[in-house]
Coordinates of C-alpha atoms in Angstrom, one line a residue:
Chain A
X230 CA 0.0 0.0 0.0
X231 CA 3.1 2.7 0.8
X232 CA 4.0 1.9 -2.6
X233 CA 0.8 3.0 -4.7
X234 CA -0.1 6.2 -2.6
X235 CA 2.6 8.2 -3.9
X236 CA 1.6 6.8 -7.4
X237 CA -2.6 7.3 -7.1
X238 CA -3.0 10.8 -8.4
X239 CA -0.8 10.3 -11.4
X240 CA -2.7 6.6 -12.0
X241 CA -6.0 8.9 -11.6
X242 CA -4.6 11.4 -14.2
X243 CA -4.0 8.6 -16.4
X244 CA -7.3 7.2 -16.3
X245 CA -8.9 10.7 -16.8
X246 CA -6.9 11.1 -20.0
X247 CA -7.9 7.4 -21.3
X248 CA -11.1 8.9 -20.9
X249 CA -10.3 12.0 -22.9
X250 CA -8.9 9.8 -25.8
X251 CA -12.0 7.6 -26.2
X252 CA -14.4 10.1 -25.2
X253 CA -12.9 11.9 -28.0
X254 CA -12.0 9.5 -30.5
X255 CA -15.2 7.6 -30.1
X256 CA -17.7 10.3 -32.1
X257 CA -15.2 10.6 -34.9
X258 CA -15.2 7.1 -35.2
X259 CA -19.2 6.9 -34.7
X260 CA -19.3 10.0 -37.4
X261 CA -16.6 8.1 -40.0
X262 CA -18.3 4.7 -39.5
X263 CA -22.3 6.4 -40.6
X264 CA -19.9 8.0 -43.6
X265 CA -17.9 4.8 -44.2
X266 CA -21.7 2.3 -44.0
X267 CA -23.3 4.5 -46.4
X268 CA -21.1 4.7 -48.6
X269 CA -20.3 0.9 -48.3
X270 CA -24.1 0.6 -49.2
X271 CA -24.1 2.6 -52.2
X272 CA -25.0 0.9 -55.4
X273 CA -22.5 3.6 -56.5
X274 CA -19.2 1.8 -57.2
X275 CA -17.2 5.0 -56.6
X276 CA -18.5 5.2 -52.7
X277 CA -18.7 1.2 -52.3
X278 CA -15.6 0.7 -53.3
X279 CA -13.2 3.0 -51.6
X280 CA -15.2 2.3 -48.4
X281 CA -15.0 -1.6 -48.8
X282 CA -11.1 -1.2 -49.7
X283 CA -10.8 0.9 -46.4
X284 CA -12.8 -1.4 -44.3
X285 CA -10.6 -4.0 -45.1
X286 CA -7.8 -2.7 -44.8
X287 CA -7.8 -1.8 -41.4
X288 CA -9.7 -4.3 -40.2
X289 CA -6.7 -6.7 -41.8
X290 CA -3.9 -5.0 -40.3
X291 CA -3.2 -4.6 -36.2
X292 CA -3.8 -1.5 -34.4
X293 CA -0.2 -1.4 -33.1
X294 CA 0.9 -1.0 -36.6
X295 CA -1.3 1.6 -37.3
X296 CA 0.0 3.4 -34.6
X297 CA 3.2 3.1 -35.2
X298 CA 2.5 4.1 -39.0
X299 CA 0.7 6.9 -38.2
X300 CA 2.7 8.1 -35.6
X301 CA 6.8 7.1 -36.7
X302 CA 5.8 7.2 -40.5
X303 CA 3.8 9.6 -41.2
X304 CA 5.4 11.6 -38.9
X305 CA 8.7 11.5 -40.5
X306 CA 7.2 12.2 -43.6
X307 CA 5.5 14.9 -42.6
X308 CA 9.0 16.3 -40.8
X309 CA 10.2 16.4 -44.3
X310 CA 8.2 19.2 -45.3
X311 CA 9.5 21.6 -43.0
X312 CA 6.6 22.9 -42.2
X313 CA 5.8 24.0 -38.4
X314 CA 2.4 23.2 -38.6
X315 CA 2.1 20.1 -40.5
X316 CA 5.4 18.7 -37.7
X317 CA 3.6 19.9 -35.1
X318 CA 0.3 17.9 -36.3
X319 CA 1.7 14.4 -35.2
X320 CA 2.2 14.0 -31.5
X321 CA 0.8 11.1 -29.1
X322 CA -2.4 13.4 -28.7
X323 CA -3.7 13.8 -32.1
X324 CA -2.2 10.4 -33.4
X325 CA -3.6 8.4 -30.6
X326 CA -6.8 9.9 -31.1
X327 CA -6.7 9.7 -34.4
X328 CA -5.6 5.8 -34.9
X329 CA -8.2 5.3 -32.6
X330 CA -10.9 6.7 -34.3
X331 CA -9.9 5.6 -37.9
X332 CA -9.8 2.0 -36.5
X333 CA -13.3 2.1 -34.6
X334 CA -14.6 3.8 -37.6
X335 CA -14.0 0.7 -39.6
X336 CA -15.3 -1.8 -36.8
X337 CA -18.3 0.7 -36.6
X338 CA -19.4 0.9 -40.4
X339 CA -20.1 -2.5 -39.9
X340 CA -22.3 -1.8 -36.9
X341 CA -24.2 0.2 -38.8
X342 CA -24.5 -1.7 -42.0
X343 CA -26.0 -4.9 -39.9
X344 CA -28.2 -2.6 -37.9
X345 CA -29.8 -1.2 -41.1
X346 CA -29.8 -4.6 -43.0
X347 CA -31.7 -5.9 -39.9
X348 CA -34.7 -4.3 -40.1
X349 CA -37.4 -6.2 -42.7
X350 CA -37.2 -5.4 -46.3
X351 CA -41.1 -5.1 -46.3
X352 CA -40.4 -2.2 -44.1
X353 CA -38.5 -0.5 -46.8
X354 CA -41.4 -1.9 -49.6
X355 CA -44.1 -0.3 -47.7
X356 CA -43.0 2.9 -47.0
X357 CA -42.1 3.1 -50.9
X358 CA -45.3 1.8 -51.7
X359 CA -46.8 4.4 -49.4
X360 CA -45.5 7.1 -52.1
X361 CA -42.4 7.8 -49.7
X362 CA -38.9 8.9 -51.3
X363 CA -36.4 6.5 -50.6
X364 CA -34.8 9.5 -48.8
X365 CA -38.0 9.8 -46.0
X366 CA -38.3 5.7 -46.2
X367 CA -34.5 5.6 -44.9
X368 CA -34.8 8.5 -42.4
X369 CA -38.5 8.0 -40.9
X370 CA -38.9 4.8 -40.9
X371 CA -35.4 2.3 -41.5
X372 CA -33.2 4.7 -39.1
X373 CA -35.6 4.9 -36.5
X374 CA -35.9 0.8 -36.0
X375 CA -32.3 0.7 -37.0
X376 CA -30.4 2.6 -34.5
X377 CA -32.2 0.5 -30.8
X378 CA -30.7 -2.6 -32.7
X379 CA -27.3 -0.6 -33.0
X380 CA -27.0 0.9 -29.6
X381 CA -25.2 -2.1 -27.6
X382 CA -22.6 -3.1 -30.0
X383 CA -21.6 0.9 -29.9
X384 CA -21.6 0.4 -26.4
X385 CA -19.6 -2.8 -26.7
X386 CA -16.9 -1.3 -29.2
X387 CA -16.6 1.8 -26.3
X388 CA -15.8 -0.4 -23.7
X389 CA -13.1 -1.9 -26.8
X390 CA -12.1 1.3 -27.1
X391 CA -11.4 2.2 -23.6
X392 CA -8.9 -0.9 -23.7
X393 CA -7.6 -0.3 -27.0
X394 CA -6.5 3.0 -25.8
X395 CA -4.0 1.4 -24.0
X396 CA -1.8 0.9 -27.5
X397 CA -1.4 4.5 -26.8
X398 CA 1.6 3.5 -24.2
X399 CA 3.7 2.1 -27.6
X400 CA 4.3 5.4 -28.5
X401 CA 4.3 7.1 -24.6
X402 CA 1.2 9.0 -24.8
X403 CA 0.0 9.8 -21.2
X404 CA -3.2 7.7 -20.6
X405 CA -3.2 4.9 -17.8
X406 CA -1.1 2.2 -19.6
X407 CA 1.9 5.3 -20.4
X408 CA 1.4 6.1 -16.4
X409 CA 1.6 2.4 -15.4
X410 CA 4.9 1.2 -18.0
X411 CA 6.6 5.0 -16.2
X412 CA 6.2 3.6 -12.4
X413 CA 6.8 0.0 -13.1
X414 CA 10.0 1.2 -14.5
X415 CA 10.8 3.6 -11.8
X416 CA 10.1 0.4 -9.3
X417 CA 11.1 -2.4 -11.4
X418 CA 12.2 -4.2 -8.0
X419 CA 8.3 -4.8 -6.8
X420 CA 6.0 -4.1 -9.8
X421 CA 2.6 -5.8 -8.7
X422 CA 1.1 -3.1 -7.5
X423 CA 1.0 -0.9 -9.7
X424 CA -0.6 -3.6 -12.0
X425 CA -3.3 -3.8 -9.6
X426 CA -4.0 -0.2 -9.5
X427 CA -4.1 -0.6 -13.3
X428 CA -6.6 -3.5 -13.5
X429 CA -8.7 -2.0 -10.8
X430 CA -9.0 1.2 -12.3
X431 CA -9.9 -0.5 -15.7
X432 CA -12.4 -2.3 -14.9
X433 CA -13.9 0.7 -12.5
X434 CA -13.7 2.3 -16.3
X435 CA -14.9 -0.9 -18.1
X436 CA -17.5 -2.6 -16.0
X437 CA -20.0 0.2 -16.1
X438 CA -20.3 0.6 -19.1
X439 CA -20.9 -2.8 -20.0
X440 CA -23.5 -3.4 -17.4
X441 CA -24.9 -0.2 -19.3
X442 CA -24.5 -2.4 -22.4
X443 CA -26.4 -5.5 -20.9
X444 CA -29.3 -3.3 -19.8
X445 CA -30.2 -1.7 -23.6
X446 CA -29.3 -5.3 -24.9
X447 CA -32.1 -6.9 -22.5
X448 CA -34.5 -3.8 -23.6
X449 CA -33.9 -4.2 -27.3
X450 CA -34.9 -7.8 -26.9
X451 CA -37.7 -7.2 -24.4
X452 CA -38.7 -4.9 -27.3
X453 CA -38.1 -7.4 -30.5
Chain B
X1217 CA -47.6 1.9 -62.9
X1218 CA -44.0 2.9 -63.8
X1219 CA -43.6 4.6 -60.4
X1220 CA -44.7 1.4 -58.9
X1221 CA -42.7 -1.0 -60.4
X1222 CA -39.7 1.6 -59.8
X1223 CA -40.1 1.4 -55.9
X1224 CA -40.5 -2.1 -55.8
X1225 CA -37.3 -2.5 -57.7
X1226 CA -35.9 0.0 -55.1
X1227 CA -37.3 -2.7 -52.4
X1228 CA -35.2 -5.3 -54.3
X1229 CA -32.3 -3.3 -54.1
X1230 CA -32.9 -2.9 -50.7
X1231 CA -33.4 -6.9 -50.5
X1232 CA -29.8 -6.9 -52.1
X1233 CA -28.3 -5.3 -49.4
X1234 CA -27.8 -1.9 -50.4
X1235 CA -29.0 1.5 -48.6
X1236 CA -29.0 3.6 -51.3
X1237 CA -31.7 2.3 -54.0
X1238 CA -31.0 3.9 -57.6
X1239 CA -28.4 2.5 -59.6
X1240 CA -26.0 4.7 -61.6
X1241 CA -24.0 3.5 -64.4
X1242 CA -20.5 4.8 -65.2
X1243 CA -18.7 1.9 -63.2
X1244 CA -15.9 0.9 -65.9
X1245 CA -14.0 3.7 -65.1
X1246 CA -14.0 3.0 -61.3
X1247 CA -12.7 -0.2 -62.5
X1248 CA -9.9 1.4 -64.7
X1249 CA -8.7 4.1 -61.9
X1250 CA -8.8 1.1 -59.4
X1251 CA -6.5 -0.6 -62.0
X1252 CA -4.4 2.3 -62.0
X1253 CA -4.5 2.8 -58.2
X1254 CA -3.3 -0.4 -57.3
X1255 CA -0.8 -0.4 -60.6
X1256 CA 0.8 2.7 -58.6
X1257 CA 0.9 1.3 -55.5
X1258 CA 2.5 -1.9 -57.0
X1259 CA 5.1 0.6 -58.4
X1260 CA 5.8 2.2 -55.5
X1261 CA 6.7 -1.0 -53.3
X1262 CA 8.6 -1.7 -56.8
X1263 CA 10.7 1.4 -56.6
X1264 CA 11.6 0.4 -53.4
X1265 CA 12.6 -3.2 -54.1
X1266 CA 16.0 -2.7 -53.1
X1267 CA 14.9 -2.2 -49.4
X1268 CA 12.5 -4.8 -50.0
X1269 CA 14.8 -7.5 -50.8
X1270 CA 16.6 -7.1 -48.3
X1271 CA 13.9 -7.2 -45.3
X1272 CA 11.5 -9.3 -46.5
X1273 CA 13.5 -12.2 -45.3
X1274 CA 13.7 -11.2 -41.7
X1275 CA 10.1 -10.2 -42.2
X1276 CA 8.7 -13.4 -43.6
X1277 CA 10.4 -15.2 -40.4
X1278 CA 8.7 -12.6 -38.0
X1279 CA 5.4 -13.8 -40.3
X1280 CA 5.7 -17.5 -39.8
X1281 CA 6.5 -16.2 -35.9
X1282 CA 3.5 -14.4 -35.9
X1283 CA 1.7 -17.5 -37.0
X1284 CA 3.4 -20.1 -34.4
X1285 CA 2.4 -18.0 -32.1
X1286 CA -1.5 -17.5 -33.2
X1287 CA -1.9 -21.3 -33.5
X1288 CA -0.7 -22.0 -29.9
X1289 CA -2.7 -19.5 -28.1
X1290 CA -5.4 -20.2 -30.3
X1291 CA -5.2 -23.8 -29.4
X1292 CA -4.4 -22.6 -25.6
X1293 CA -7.5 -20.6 -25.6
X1294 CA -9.9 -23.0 -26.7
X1295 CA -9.1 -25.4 -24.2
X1296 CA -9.5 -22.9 -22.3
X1297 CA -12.6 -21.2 -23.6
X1298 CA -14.2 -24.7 -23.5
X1299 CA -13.9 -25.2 -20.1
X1300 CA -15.1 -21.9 -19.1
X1301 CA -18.0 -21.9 -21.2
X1302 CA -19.2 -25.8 -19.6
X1303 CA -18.2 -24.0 -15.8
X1304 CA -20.5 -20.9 -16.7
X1305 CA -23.4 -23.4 -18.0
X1306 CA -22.6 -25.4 -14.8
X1307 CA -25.5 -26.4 -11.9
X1308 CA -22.8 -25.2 -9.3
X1309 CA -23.0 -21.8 -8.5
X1310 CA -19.5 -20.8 -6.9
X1311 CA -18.1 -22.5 -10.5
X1312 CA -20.4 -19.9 -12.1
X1313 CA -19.2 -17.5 -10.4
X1314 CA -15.8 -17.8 -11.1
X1315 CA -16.1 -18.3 -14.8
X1316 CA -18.0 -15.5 -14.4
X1317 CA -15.6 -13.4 -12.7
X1318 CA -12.7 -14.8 -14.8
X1319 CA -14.8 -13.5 -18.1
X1320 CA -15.5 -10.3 -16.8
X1321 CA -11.8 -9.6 -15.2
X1322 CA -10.4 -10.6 -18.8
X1323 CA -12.8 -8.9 -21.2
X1324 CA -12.7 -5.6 -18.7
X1325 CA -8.5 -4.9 -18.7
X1326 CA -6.6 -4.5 -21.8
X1327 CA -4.6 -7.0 -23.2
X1328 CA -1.4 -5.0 -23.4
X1329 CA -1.8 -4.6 -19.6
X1330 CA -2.4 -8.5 -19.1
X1331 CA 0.7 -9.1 -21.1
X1332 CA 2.5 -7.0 -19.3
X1333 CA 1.8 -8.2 -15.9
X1334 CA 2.4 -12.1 -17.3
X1335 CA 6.0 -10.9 -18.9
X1336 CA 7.1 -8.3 -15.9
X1337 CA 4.8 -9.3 -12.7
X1338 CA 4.1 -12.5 -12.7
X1339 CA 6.7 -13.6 -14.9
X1340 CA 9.3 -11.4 -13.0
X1341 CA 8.1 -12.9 -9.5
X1342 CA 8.3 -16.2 -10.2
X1343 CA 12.2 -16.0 -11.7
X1344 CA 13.2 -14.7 -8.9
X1345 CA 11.7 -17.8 -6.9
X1346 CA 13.8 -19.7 -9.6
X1347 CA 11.2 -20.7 -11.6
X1348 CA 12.3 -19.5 -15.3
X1349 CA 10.6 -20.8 -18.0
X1350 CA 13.6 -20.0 -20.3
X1351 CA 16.5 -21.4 -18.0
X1352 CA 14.3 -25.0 -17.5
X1353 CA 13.8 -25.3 -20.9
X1354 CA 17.1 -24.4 -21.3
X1355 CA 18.6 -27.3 -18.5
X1356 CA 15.9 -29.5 -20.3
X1357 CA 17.5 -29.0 -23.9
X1358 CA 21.1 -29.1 -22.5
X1359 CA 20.4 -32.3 -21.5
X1360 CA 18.8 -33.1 -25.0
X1361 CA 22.3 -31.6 -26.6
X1362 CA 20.0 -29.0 -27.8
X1363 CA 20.1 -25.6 -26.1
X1364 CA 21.0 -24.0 -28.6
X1365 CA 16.9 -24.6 -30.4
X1366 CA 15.7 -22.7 -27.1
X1367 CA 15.3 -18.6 -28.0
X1368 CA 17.0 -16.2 -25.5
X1369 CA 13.2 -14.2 -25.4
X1370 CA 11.5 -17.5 -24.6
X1371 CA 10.1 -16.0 -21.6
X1372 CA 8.1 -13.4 -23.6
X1373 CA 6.9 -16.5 -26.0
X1374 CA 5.8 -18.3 -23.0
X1375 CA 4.3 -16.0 -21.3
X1376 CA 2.7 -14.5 -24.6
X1377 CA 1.2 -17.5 -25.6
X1378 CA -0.1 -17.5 -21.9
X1379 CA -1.4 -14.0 -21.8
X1380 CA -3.1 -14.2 -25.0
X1381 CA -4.7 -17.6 -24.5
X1382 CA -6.3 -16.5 -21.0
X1383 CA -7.3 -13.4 -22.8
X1384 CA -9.4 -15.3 -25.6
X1385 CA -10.0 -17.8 -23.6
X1386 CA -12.4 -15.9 -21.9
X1387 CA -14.1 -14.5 -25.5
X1388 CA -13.9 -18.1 -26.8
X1389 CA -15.9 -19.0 -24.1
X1390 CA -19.0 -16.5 -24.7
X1391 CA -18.5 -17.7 -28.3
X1392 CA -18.9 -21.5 -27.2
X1393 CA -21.7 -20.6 -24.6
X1394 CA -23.5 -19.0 -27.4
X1395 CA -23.5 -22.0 -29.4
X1396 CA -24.3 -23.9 -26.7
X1397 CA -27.5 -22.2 -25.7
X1398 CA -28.4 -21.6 -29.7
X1399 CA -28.7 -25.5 -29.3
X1400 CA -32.5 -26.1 -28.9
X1401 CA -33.4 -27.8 -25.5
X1402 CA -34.8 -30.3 -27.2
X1403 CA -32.3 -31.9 -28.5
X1404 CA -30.7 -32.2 -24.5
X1405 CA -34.3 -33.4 -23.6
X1406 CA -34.6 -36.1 -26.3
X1407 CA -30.7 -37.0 -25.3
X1408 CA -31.9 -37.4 -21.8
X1409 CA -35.0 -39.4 -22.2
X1410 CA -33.3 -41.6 -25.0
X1411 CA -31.5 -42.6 -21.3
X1412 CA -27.8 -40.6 -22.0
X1413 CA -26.5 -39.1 -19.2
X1414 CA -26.2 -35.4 -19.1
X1415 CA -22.2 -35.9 -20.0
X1416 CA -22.9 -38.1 -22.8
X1417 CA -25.3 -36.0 -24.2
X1418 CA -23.3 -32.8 -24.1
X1419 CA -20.3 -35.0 -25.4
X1420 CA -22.1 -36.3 -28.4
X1421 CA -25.5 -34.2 -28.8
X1422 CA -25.2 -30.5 -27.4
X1423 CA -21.3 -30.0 -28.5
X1424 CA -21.3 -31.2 -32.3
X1425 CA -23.9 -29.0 -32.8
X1426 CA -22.7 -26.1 -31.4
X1427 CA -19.6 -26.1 -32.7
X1428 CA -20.9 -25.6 -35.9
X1429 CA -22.6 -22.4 -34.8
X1430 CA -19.4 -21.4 -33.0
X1431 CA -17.0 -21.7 -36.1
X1432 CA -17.1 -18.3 -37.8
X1433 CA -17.5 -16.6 -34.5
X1434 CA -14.4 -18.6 -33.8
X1435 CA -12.5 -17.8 -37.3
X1436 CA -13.0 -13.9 -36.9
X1437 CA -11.5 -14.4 -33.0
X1438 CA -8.7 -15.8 -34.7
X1439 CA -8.0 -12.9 -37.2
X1440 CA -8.1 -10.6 -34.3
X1441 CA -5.5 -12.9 -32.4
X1442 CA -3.4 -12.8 -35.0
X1443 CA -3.7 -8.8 -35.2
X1444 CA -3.6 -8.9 -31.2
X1445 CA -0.1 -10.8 -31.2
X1446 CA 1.1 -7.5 -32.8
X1447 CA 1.3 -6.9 -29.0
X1448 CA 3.9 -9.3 -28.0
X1449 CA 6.3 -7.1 -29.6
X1450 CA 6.2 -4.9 -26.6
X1451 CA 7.5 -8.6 -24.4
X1452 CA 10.7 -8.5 -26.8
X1453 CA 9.3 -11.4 -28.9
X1454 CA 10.7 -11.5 -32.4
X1455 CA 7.1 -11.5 -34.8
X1456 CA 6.8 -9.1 -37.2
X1457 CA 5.8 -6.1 -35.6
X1458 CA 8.7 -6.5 -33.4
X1459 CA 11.0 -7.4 -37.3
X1460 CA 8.9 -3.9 -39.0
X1461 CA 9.3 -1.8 -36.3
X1462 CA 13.3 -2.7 -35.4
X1463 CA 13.6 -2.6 -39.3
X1464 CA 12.0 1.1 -39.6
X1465 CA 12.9 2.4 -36.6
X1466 CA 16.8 2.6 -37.5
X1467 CA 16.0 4.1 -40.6
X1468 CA 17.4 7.8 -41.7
X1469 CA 15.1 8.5 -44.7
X1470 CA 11.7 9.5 -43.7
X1471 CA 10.5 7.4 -47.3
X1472 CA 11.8 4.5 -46.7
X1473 CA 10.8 4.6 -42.9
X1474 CA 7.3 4.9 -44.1
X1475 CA 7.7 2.1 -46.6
X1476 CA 8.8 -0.7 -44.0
X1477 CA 5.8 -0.1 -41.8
X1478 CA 4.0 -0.4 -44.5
X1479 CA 5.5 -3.8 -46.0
X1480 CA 4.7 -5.0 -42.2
X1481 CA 1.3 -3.8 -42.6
X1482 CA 0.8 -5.6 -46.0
X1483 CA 2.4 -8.9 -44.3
X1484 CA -0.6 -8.7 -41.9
X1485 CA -3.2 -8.1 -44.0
X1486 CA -1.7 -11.0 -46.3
X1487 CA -2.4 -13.2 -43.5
X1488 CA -5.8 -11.5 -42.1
X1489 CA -7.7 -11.1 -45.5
X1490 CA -7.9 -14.5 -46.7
X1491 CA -9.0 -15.3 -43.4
X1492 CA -11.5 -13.0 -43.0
X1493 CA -12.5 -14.1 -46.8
X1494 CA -12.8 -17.9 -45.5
X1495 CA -15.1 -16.8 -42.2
X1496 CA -17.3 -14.7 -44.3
X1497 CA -17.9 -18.0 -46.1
X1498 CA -18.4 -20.3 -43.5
X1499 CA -20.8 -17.9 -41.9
X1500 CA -22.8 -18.1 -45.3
X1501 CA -22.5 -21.8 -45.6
X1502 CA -23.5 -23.0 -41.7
X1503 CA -26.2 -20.8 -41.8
X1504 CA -28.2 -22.2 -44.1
X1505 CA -27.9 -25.4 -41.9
X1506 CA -31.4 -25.2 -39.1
X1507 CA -30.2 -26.4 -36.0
X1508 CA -33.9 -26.9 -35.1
X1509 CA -35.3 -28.6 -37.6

């Protein structure tokens, strides 16, 4: 215990910024995955395809690497321009944030895509049939059955993100993961702890939001 | 007339999974830019094949690493997962409970934090008890005449393959409960009154059948195990995130930097794709099958 008091507040401060990053990076992604699962739906080739080639891609290929190529890659690329503002674009902030959200967006256009493929085609029928544009049919009446369907796996993919976020420590960012690698190194001779502190203070992030999760999952299907 | 027939086309469109009903011609020349895309990007890893040549080696070893190391936690885990999945479905309630708690304890930290605390804390507190996976092995081989096969980072491999296989151990096991309870109780009712016991009939009734619902939930677990071992580069094994980013890291041009991520990158999703092709597949073929019928 005389080991983690000195430690708490900076742990704490690490948590608070995992928060940040997620609470952050999880509306981009939720934004980019609507953008990325209608265009994915498109029987327009030049949306479809881009956003299947994207999906793929970085659902094929590890977050770590992503990191590291947005971060040390494009990075150094951008360092070539010599330009203040586009060196100054990539630090563990906006990369983090970003590699975060570009991932989830991927993981989310699918979200989406199942949600609105789940409600009945005879839906879709009738409200055409009823004279409405395929505009009104998609906004009043597939969106609105759509999105209960699509509200736990968001929930799911945030509790994901909140341990996903911890990648950010690869390239020393300052959320809990960065806090805990920085004072396991600093007392390498009796780590525990400090793990501990980590785990609890995870799953004090993780667990309510997945009992949050379990409670719209037991409405939707109360509901269906 | 025309109008109707035009929506209920738009309702077959809808049928064919699209959103977005009207179809547009104009889709050869996607087709050619595409071609021309990926002809560019084919000549950019060309105009580095220099570079190329000589990594790819060192990073097709770090693949089949990658690989190894998939396969055994994969195979760890759903040993694992198996178990848990029977303990959660189990009449005992303090077995419930911790399957349970193991579930939630393992799906609620991140992985990178488990790994950690295998490699560092646990792994760390039990060498210095003198229990060290890498220097038994090592006595054990010595006495083979074969030290020299045992890696000096087989404590990150060991307790890799360990951290990763108690982490998806715990997902396999929601994947095998779900098939287990998408098993109707009817088939465990006919088992039972034929006169099998309740072993027997989840041995050779409730399991075949669920395994069948489990396997492409279980194929796109694996894809993200294989993306998830990325991690054990941070434990000092040699896969190939560890190979890209030692390769890139080193080097002074920003370009070429940039180019060996992305080779590592490409490795991945040389091994991911085809995989996520194949479980895309099977979920279209098993589900046709009705477990109920």
């Amino acid at each position: 215990m005389d080991v983690i008091w000195p430690a708490l507040p900076a742990f704490l401060i690490g948590a608070r910024n995992t928060i940040i990053y997620c609470i952050v990076a999880f509306p981009l992604a939720l934004l980019l995955g609507l953008v990325l699962a209608l265009m994915s739906g498109s029987s327009l080739i030049w949306l479809r395809g881009p956003a299947r080639i994207f999906i793929e891609v970085v659902r094929g290929t590890p977050i770590v690497a992503q990191i590291f190529i947005i971060y040390y890659g494009l990075g150094s690329l951008l360092a070539l321009t010599h330009n203040d503002f586009l060196v100054g674009l990539i630090n563990s902030w906006s990369s983090g944030i970003g590699t975060l959200a570009l991932n989830y967006a991927a993981y989310e256009a699918e979200v989406y895509r199942a949600g609105f493929l789940s409600v009945d085609v005879g839906q879709a029928e009738a409200a055409l049939s009823l004279g409405l544009s395929p505009g009104q049919s998609f906004s009043r009446i597939i969106l609105p059955q759509a999105v209960p369907l699509m509200i736990p796996p968001f929930v799911n993919d945030f509790i994901y993100m909140l341990k996903d976020s911890a990648i950010i420590s690869v390239i020393a960012g300052s959320e809990l993961t960065s806090v805990l690698n920085f004072w396991v190194n600093r007392n390498g001779s009796n780590p525990l702890p400090f793990y501990l502190v980590a785990i609890v203070l995870y799953l004090l992030m993780s667990l309510p939001v997945s009992y949050v999760a379990r409670y719209f999952e037991r409405r939707v299907r109360a509901a269906l | 007339m025309s109008s109707y027939r035009s929506s209920a086309e738009e309702g077959r469109a809808l049928a064919g999974g699209r959103l977005w009903p009207r179809n547009v011609g104009g889709s050869y020349f996607y087709y050619i830019l595409l071609a021309v895309a990926v002809a560019a990007f084919l000549y950019y890893l060309y105009s580095y094949r220099q570079q190329a040549l000589v990594y790819l080696p060192s990073l097709l070893v770090g693949t089949l690493v990658t690989l190894i190391i998939s396969v055994l936690s994969a195979i760890f885990a759903t040993i694992l997962g198996l178990i848990v999945a029977l303990g959660r479905l189990s009449p005992f309630r303090i077995v419930r409970w911790i399957a349970g708690a193991y579930v939630e304890i393992m799906r609620g930290t991140p992985l990178l934090v488990q790994l950690l605390l295998w490699y560092y804390g646990v792994g760390g507190l039990l060498s210095a008890n003198g229990l060290n996976p890498h220097d038994l092995l090592f006595q054990v081989m010595t006495v083979l005449q074969n030290n020299s096969l045992v890696p000096t980072a087989f404590n990150g491999f060991f307790y890799g393959i360990i951290g990763l296989g108690f982490n998806y151990g715990a997902y396999l096991s929601e994947v095998f409960r779900t098939g287990i309870l998408a098993v109707e109780k009817g088939q465990m009712e006919a088992a039972l009154s034929l006169g099998l016991d309740t072993r027997q009939a989840m041995r050779h009734i409730i399991l075949p059948q669920a395994i069948r619902v489990a396997i492409p939930p279980f194929t796109n677990n694996f894809i993200t195990l294989i993306q998830d071992s990325a991690f054990l580069s941070v434990l000092a094994v040699v896969e190939l995130e560890y190979v890209t980013i030692g390769l890139a890291l080193p080097q002074l041009d920003p370009n070429s930097k940039f180019f060996v991520f992305i080779l590592g990158a490409l490795l991945y999703l040389a091994l991911c794709y085809p995989l996520s092709l194949l479980a895309l597949y099977l979920e279209r073929r098993l589900s046709v099958i009705h477990l109920d019928v």
